[in-house]
mmCIF file of C-alpha atoms and ligand atoms in Angstrom:
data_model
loop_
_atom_site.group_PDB
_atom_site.id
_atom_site.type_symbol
_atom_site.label_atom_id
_atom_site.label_comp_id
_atom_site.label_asym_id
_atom_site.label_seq_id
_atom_site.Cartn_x
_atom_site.Cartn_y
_atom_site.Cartn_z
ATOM 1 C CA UNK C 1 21.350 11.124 -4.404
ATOM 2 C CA UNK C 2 22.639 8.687 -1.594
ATOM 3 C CA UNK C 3 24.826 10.849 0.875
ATOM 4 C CA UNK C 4 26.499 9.097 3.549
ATOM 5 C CA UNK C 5 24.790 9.880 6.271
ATOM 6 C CA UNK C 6 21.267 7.941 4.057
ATOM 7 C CA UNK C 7 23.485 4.969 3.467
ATOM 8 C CA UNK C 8 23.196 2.562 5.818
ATOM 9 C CA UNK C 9 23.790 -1.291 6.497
ATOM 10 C CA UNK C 10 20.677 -3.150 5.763
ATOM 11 C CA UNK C 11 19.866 -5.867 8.642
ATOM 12 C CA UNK C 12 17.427 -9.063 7.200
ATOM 13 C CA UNK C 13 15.638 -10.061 10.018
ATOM 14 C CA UNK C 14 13.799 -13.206 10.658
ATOM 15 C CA UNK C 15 9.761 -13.105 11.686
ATOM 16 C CA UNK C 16 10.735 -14.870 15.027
ATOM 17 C CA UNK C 17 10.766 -13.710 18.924
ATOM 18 C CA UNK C 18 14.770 -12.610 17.929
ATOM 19 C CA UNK C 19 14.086 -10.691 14.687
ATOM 20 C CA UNK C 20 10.827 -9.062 16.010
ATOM 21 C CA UNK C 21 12.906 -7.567 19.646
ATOM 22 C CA UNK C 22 15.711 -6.210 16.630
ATOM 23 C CA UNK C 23 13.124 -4.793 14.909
ATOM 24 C CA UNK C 24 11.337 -3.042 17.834
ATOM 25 C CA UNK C 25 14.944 -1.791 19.380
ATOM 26 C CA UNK C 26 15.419 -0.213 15.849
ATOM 27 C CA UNK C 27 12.045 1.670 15.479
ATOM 28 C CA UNK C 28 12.376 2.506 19.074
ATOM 29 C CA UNK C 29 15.610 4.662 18.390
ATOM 30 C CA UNK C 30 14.205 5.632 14.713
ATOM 31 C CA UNK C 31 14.588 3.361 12.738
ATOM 32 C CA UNK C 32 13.136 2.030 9.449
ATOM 33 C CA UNK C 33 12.133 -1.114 9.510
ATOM 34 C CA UNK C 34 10.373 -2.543 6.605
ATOM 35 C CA UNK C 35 7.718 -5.298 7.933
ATOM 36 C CA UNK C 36 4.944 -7.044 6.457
ATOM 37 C CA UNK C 37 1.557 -6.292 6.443
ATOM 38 C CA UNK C 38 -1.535 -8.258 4.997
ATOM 39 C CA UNK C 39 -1.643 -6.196 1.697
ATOM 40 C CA UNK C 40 1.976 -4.892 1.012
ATOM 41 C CA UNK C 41 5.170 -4.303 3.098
ATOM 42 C CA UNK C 42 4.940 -1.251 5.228
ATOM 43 C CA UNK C 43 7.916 0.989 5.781
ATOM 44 C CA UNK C 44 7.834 1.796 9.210
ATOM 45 C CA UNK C 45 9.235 4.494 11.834
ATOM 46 C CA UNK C 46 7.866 5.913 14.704
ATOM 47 C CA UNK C 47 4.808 8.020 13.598
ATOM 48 C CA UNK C 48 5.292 10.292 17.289
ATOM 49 C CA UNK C 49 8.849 11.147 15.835
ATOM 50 C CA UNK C 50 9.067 14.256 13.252
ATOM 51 C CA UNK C 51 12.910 13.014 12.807
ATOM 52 C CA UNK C 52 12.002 9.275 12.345
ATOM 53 C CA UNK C 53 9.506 10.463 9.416
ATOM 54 C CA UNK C 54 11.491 12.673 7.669
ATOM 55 C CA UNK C 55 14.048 9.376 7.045
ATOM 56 C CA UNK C 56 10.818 7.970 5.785
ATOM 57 C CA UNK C 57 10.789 10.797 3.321
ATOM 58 C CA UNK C 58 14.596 11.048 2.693
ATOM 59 C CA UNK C 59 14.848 7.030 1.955
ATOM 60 C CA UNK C 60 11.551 6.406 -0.415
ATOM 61 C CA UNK C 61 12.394 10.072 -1.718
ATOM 62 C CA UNK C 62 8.710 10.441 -1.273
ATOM 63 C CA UNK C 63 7.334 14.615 -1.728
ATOM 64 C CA UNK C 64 6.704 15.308 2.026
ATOM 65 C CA UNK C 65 3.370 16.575 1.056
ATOM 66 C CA UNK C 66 1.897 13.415 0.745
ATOM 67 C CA UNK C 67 0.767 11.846 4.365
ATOM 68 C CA UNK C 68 1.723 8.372 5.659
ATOM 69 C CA UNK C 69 -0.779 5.603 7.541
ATOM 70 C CA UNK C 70 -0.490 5.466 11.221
ATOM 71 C CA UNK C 71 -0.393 1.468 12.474
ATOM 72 C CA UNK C 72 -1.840 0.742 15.632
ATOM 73 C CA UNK C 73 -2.281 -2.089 17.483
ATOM 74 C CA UNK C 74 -6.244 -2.014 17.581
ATOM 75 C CA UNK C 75 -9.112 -0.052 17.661
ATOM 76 C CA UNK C 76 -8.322 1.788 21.511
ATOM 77 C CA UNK C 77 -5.152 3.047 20.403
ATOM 78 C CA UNK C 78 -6.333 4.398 17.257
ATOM 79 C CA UNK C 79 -9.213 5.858 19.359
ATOM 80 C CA UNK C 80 -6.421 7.945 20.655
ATOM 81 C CA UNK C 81 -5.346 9.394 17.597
ATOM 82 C CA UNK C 82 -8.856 10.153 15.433
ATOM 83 C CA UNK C 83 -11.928 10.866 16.073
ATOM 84 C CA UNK C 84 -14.296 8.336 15.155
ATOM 85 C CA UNK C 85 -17.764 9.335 13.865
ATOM 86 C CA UNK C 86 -20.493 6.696 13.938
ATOM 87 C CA UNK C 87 -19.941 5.559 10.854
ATOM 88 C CA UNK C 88 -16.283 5.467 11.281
ATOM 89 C CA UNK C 89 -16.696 3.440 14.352
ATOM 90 C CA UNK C 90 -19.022 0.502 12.433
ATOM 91 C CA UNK C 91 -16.495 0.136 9.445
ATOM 92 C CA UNK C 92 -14.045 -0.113 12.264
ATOM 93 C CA UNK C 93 -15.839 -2.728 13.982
ATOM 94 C CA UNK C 94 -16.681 -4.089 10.437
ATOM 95 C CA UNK C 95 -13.048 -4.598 8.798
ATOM 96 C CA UNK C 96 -10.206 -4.234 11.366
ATOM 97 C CA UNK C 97 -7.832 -5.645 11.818
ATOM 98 C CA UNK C 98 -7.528 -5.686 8.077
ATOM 99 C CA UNK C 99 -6.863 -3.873 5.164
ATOM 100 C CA UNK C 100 -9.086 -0.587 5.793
ATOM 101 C CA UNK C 101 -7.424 2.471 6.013
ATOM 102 C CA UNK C 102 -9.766 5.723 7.722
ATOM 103 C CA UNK C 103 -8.837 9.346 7.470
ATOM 104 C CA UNK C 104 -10.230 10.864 10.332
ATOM 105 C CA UNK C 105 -10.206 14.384 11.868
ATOM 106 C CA UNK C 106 -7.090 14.350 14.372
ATOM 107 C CA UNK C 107 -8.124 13.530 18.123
ATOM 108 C CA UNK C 108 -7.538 16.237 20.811
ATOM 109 C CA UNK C 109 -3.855 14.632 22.252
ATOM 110 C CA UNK C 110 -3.109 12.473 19.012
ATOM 111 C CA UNK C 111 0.981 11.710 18.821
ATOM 112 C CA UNK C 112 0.921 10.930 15.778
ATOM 113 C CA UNK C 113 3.647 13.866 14.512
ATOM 114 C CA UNK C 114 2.720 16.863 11.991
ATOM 115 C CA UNK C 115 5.080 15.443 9.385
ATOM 116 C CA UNK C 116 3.357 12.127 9.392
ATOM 117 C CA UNK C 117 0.023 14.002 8.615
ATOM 118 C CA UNK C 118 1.957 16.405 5.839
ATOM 119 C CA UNK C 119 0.536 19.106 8.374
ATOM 120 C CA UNK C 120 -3.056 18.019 7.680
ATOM 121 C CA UNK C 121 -5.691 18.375 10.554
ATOM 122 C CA UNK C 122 -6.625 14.678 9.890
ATOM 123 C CA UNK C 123 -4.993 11.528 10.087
ATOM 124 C CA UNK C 124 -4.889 8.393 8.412
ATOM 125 C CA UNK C 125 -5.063 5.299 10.326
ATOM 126 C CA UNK C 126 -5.387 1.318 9.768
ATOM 127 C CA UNK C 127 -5.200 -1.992 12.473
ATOM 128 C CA UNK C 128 -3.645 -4.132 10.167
ATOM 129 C CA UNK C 129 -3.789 -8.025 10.554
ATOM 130 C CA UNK C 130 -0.736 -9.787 9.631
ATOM 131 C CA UNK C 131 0.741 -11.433 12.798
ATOM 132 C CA UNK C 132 4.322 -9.783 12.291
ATOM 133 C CA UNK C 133 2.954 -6.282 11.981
ATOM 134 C CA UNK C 134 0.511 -6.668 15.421
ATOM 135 C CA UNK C 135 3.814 -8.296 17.057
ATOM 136 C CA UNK C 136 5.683 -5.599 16.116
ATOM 137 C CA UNK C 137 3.078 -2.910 17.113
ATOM 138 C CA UNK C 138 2.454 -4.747 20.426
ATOM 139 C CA UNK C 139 6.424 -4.900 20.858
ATOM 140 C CA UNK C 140 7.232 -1.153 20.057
ATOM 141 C CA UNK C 141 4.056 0.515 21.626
ATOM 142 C CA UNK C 142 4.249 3.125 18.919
ATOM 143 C CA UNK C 143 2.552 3.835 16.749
ATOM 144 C CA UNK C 144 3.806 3.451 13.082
ATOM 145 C CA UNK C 145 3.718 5.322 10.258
ATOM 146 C CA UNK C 146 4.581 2.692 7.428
ATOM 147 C CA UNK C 147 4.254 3.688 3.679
ATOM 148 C CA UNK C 148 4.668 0.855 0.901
ATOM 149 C CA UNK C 149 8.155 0.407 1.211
ATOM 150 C CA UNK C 150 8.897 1.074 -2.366
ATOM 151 C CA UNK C 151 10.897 4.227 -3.757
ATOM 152 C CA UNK C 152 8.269 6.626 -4.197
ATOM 153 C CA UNK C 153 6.394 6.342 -8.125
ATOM 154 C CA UNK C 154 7.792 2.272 -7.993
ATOM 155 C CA UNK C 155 5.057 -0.362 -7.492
ATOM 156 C CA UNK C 156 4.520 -1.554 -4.215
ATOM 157 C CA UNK C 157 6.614 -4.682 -2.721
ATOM 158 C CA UNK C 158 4.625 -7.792 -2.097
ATOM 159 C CA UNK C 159 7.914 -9.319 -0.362
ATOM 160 C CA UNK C 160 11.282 -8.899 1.498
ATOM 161 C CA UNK C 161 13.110 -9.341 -2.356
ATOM 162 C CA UNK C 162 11.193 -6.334 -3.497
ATOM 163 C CA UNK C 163 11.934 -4.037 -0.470
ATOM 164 C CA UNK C 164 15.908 -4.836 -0.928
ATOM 165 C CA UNK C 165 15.373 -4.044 -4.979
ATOM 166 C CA UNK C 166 13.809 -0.572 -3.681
ATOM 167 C CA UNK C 167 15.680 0.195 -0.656
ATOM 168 C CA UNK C 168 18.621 -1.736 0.714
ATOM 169 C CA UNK C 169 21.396 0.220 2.098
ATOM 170 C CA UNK C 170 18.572 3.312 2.567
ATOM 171 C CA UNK C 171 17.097 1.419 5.478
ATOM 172 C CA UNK C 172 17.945 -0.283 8.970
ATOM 173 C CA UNK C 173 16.158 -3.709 8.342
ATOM 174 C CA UNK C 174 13.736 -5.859 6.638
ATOM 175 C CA UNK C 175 11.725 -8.453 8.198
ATOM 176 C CA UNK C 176 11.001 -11.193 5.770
ATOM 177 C CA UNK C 177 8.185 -13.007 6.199
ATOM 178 C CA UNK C 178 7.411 -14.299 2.800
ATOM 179 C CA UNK C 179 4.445 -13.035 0.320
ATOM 180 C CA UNK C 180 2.131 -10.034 1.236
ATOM 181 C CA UNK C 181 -1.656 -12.229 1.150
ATOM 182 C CA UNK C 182 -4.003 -9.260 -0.392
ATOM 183 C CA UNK C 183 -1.361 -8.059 -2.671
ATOM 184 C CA UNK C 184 -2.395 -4.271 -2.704
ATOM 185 C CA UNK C 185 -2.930 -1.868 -0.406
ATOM 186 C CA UNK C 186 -5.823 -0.674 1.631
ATOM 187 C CA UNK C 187 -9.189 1.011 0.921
ATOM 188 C CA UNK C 188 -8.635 4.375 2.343
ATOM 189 C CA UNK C 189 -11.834 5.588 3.682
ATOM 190 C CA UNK C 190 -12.522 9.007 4.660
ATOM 191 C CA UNK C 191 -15.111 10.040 7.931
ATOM 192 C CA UNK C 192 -14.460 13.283 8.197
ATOM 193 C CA UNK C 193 -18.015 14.585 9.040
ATOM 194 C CA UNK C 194 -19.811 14.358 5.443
ATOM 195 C CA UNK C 195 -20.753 11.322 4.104
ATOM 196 C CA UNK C 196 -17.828 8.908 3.911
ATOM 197 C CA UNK C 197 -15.925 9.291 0.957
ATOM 198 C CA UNK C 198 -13.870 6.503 -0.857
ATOM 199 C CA UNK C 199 -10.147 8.165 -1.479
ATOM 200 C CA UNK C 200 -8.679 4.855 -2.697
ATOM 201 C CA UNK C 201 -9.911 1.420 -3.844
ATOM 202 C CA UNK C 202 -7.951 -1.532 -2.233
ATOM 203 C CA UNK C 203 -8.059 -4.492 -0.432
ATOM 204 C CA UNK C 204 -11.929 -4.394 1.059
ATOM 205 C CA UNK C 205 -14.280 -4.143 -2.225
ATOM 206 C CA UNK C 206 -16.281 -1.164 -2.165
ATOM 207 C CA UNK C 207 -19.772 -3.241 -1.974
ATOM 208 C CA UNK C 208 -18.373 -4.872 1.747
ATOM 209 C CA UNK C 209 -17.876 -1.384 2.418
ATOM 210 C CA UNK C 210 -21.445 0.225 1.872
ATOM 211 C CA UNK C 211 -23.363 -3.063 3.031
ATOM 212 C CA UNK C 212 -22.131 -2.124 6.191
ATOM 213 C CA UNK C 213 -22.767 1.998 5.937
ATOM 214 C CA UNK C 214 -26.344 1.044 4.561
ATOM 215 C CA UNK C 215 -25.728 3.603 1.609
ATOM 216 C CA UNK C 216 -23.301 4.396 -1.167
ATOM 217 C CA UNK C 217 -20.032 6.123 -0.513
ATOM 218 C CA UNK C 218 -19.485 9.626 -1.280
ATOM 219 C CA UNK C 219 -18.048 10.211 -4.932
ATOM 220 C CA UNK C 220 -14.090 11.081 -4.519
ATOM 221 C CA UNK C 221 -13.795 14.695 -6.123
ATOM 222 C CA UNK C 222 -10.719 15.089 -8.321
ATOM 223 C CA UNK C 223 -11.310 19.123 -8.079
ATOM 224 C CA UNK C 224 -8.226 20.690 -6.781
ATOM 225 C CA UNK C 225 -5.623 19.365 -4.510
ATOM 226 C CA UNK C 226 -5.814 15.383 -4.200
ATOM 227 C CA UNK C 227 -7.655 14.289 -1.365
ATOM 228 C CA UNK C 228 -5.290 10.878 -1.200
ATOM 229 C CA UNK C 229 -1.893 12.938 -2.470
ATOM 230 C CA UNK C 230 -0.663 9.567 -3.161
ATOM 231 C CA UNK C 231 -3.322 8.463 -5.397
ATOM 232 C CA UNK C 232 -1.349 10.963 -8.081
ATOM 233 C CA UNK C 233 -1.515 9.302 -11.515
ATOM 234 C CA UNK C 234 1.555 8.166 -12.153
ATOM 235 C CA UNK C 235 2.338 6.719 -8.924
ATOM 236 C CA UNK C 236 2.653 2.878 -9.725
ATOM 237 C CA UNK C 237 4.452 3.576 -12.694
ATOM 238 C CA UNK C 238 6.858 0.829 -14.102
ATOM 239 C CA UNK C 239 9.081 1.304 -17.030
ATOM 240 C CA UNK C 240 7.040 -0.432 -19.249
ATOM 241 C CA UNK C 241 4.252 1.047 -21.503
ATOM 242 C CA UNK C 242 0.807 -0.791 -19.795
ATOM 243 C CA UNK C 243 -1.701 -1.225 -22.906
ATOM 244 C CA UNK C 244 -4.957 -1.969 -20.952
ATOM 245 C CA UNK C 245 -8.205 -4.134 -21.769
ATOM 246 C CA UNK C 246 -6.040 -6.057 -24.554
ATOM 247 C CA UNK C 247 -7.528 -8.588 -26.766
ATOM 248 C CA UNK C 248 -4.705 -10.594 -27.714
ATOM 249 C CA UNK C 249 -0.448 -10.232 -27.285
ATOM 250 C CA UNK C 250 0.816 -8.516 -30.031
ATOM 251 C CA UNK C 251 4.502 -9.338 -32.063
ATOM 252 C CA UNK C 252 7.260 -7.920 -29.773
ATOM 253 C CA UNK C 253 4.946 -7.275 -26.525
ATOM 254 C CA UNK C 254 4.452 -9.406 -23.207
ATOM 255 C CA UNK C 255 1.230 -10.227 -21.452
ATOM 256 C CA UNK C 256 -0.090 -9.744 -18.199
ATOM 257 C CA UNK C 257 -3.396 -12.387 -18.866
ATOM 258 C CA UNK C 258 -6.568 -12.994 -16.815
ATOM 259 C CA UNK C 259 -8.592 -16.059 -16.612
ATOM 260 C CA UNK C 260 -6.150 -17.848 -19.838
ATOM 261 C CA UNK C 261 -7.477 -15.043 -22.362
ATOM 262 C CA UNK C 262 -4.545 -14.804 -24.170
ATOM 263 C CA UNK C 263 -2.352 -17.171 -26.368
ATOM 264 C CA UNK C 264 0.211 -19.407 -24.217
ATOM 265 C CA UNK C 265 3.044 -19.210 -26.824
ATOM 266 C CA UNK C 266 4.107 -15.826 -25.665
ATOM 267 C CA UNK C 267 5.734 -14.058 -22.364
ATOM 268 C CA UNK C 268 2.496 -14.122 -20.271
ATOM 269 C CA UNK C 269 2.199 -14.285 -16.719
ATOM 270 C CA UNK C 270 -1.659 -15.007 -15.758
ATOM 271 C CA UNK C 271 -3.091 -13.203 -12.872
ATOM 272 C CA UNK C 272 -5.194 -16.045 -12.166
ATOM 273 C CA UNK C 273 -5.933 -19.068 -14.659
ATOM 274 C CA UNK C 274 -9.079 -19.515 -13.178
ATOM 275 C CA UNK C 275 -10.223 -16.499 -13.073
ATOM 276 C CA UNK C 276 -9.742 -15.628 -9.173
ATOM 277 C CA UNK C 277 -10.065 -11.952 -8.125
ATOM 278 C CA UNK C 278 -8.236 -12.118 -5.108
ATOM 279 C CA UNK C 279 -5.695 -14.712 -6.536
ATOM 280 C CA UNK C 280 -5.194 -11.820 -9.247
ATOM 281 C CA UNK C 281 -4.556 -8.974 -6.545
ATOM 282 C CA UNK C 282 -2.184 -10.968 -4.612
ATOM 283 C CA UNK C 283 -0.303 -12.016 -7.793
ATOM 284 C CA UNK C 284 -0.406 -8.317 -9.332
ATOM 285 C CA UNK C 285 2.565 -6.146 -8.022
ATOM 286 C CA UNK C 286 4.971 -9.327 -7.966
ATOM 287 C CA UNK C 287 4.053 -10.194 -11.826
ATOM 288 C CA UNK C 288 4.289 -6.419 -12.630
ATOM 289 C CA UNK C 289 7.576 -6.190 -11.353
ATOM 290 C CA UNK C 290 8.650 -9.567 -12.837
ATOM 291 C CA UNK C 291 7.553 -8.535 -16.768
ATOM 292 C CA UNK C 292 9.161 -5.260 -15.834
ATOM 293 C CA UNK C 293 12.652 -6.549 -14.973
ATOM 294 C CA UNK C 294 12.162 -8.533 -18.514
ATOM 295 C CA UNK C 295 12.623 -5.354 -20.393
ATOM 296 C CA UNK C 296 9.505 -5.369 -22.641
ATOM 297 C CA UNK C 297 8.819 -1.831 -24.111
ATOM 298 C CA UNK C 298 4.939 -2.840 -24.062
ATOM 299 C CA UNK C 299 2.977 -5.113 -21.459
ATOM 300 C CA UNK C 300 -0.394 -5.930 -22.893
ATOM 301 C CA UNK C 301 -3.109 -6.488 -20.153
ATOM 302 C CA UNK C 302 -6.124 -8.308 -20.470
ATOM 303 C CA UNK C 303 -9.343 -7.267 -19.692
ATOM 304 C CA UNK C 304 -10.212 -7.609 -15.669
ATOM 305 C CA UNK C 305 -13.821 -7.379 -14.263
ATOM 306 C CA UNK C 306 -14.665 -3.920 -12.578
ATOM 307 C CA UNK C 307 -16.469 -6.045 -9.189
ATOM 308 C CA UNK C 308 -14.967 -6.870 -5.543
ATOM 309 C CA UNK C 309 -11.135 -6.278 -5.986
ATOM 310 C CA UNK C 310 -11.527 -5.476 -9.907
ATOM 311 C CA UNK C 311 -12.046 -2.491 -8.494
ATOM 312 C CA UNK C 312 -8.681 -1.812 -6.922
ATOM 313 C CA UNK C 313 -6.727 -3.830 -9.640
ATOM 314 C CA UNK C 314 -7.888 -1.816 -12.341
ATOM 315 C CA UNK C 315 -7.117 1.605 -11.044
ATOM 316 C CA UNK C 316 -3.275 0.457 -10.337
ATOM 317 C CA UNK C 317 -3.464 -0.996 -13.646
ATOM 318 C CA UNK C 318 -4.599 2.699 -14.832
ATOM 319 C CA UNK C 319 -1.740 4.248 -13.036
ATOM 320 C CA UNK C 320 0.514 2.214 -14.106
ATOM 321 C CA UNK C 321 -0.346 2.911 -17.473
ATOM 322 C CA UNK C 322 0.485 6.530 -16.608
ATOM 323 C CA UNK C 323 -2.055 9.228 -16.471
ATOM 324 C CA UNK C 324 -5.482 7.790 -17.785
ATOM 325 C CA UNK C 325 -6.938 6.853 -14.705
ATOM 326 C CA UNK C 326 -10.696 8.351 -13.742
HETATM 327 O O1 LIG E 401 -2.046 -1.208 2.605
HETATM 328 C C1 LIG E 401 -1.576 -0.092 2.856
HETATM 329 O O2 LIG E 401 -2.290 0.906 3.050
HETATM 330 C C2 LIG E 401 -0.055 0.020 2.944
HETATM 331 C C3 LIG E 401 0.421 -0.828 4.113
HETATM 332 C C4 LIG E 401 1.903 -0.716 4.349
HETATM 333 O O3 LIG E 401 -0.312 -0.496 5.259
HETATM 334 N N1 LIG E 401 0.364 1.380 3.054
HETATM 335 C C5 LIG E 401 0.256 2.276 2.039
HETATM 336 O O4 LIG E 401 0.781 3.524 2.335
HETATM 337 O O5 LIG E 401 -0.221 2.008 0.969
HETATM 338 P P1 LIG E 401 1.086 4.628 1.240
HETATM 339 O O6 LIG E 401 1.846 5.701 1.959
HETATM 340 O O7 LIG E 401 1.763 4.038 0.072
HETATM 341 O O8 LIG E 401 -0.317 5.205 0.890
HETATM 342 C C6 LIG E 401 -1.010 5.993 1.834
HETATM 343 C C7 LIG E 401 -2.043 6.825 1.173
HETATM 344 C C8 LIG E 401 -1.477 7.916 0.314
HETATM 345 O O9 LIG E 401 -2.198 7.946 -0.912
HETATM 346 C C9 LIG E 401 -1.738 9.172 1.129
HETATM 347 O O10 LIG E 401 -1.888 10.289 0.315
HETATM 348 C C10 LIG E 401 -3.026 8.808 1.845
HETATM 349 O O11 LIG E 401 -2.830 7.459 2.190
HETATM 350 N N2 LIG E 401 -3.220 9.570 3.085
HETATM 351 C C11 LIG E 401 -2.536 9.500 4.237
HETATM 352 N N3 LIG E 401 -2.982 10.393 5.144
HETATM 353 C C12 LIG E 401 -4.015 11.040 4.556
HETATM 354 C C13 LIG E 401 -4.895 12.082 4.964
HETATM 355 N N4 LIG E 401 -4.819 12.643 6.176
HETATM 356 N N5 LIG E 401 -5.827 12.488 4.085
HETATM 357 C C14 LIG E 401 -5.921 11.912 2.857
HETATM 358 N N6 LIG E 401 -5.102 10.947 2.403
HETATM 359 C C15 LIG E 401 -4.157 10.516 3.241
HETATM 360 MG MG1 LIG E 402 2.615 3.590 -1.739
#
C-alpha cells in the first residue's frame, strides 16, 4: 500500500554533468536514485545509511531478509568493506569493473549498514562498469547499495521505461541512460573461506570464472536457508505461464524464439536470430516484459543452449516459469 509519506515526485534525470550532481545531492541526503549499470538498473541509496535502506525495502516492497549489493567505485574501496581471500582477490583482478558480484566475510570497519547485509556477517559487493554508475560512485563517495530496481518478484528493468513501470512516484529519480548492455544481472560469487561457491549465474559465464580459479566452483547447496535469498524461485515471475524448451508455438500462445526456431506467423519475439548468446541476454528481460504486457496466458520458449550466458538465461527462464528451477 502507497502511504503518503512513500509517495513521492519522481525526477528523470539526464546521464550528463547536471543530472549526475542531482543524482549525487539526492543519494547524499537518502535518496533513491535508480541508475544504470552494465547488466540491469540498480536501485540505489546509501549502503552506510540503515534509514536510506529501509526506503529501499519500503519502495521495491522487497522481504528485508534478503541482502542488497554494495557499489563501489573500485577494488580499494571495496577492500574496505570485505575481506578478500586469494582467490577473491584474482577474480577481482580478473572481472571488475564488471558484472561480478563477491560475497565476502565483512571487513573489520566496513560501513556498509546491518540492514544492507539483512544482518549477515558477510557482504556482497560488485565494481560495476557502466560510466554513469562509476560517475555516480565517484560523485557520491558512498557506497551504494542498489538492488534491480524492479518491485520485488517483477523481472528486472533493462531501461529507464521499465524502472517508471515498477516504481515511479516510490522513488526520488531515474537516470536514463538508455539500454542496460548485459541484460541480466551479475554472477554472485561467494569467498567466504571454502572453496568459492557459485550463488547465482549471470553476466560472467561460469567457465571465465574457473579458468581463472584453476578449478571448478563449489556446488551451490539448496539445503536450508538460501544462500542468495534472492535467488527464491519465483522471483522473476511475470504473469504469464513460461512453457520452457518448446518445439513449436502452439494455437492461442506467444513465443519467446531462439536462433528463428519457431514459425514467423505468430507473436514471437526472437532472442537472437542468429543465434547470439549475449545478444539473447541483453534482449531477455525487455522481450519478457514486452510479451507480458501483451496479455498471453502462455509464452512458449524455445530451447536455449546451457554454455557461456545459457547458463544465466536459463535459470531466469526457470524462475520465471515459477518453481522448477534446479
Ligand atoms: O547485476 C546486478 O547484480 C544488479 C545490479 C543493479 O548491480 N543487482 C542485483 O541486485 O541484481 P539484487 O538485489 O536484485 O540481487 C542481489 C542478490 C540477491 O539474490 C541477494 O540475496 C544476494 O545478492 N546477496 C546479497 N548479499 C548477500 C550475502 N551477504 N550473501 C548471500 N547472498 C547475498
Ligand atoms: Mg533483483
Amino acid at each position: 500500500m502507497l502511504t503518503e509519506k512513500t509517495r513521492r515526485a519522481t525526477l528523470y534525470l539526464g546521464p550528463d554533468a547536471a543530472g549526475l550532481a542531482d543524482a549525487a545531492r539526492l543519494l547524499r541526503a537518502g535518496g533513491l536514485v535508480a541508475f544504470p549499470t552494465e547488466t540491469v538498473y540498480g536501485l540505489g541509496a546509501d549502503a552506510t545509511s540503515n534509514a536510506a535502506v529501509a526506503e529501499v525495502y519500503a519502495a521495491k516492497r522487497r522481504p528485508a531478509v534478503n541482502p542488497l549489493i554494495a557499489h563501489l567505485e573500485n577494488r580499494a574501496a571495496a577492500a574496505t568493506q570485505g575481506i578478500f581471500t586469494r582467490e577473491a582477490a584474482a577474480l577481482a583482478e580478473a572481472f571488475w569493473p564488471g558484472p561480478l558480484t563477491l560475497v565476502l566475510p565483512l571487513a573489520p570497519g566496513a560501513t556498509v549498514c546491518a540492514l544492507a547485509r539483512a544482518g549477515l556477517a558477510s557482504v556482497a559487493l560488485r565494481v560495476p562498469a557502466h560510466r554513469v554508475a562509476q560517475a555516480l560512485l565517484a560523485a557520491t563517495r558512498l557506497p551504494l547499495a542498489a538492488p534491480s530496481a524492479n518491485l520485488s518478484g517483477h523481472v528486472s528493468p533493462v531501461n529507464a521505461a521499465h524502472v517508471r513501470e515498477d516504481l515511479d512516484g516510490l522513488i526520488d529519480a531515474v537516470i536514463d541512460a538508455g539500454s542496460a548492455q548485459v541484460g541480466v544481472e551479475s554472477t554472485i560469487v561467494a569467498c567466504l573461506g571454502a572453496a568459492p561457491q557459485l550463488l547465482r549465474p549471470g553476466g560472467i559465464s561460469r567457465a571465465a570464472i574457473e579458468e581463472v580459479l584453476g578449478r571448478p566452483l563449489a556446488a551451490h547447496s539448496e539445503q536450508g536457508a538460501p544462500r542468495a535469498p534472492g535467488m527464491l524461485a519465483s522471483h522473476y515471475a511475470p504473469r504469464a505461464r513460461l512453457r520452457l524448451e518448446a518445439a513449436s508455438v502452439e494455437e492461442g500462445e506467444a513465443g519467446l524464439d531462439f536462433a528463428g526456431r519457431f514459425e514467423k506467423a505468430a507473436r514471437v519475439l526472437d532472442l537472437s536470430p542468429r543465434g547470439d548468446l549475449m545478444e539473447a541476454a541483453a534482449n531477455l528481460f525487455a522481450y519478457l516484459r514486452a510479451l507480458d504486457r501483451e496479455g498471453h496466458a502462455t509464452i512458449a520458449v524455445a530451447p536455449i543452449p546451457a554454455t557461456g550466458l545459457g547458463e544465466a538465461i536459463n535459470d531466469r527462464l526457470r524462475r520465471a516459469a515459477g518453481g522448477r528451477a534446479a
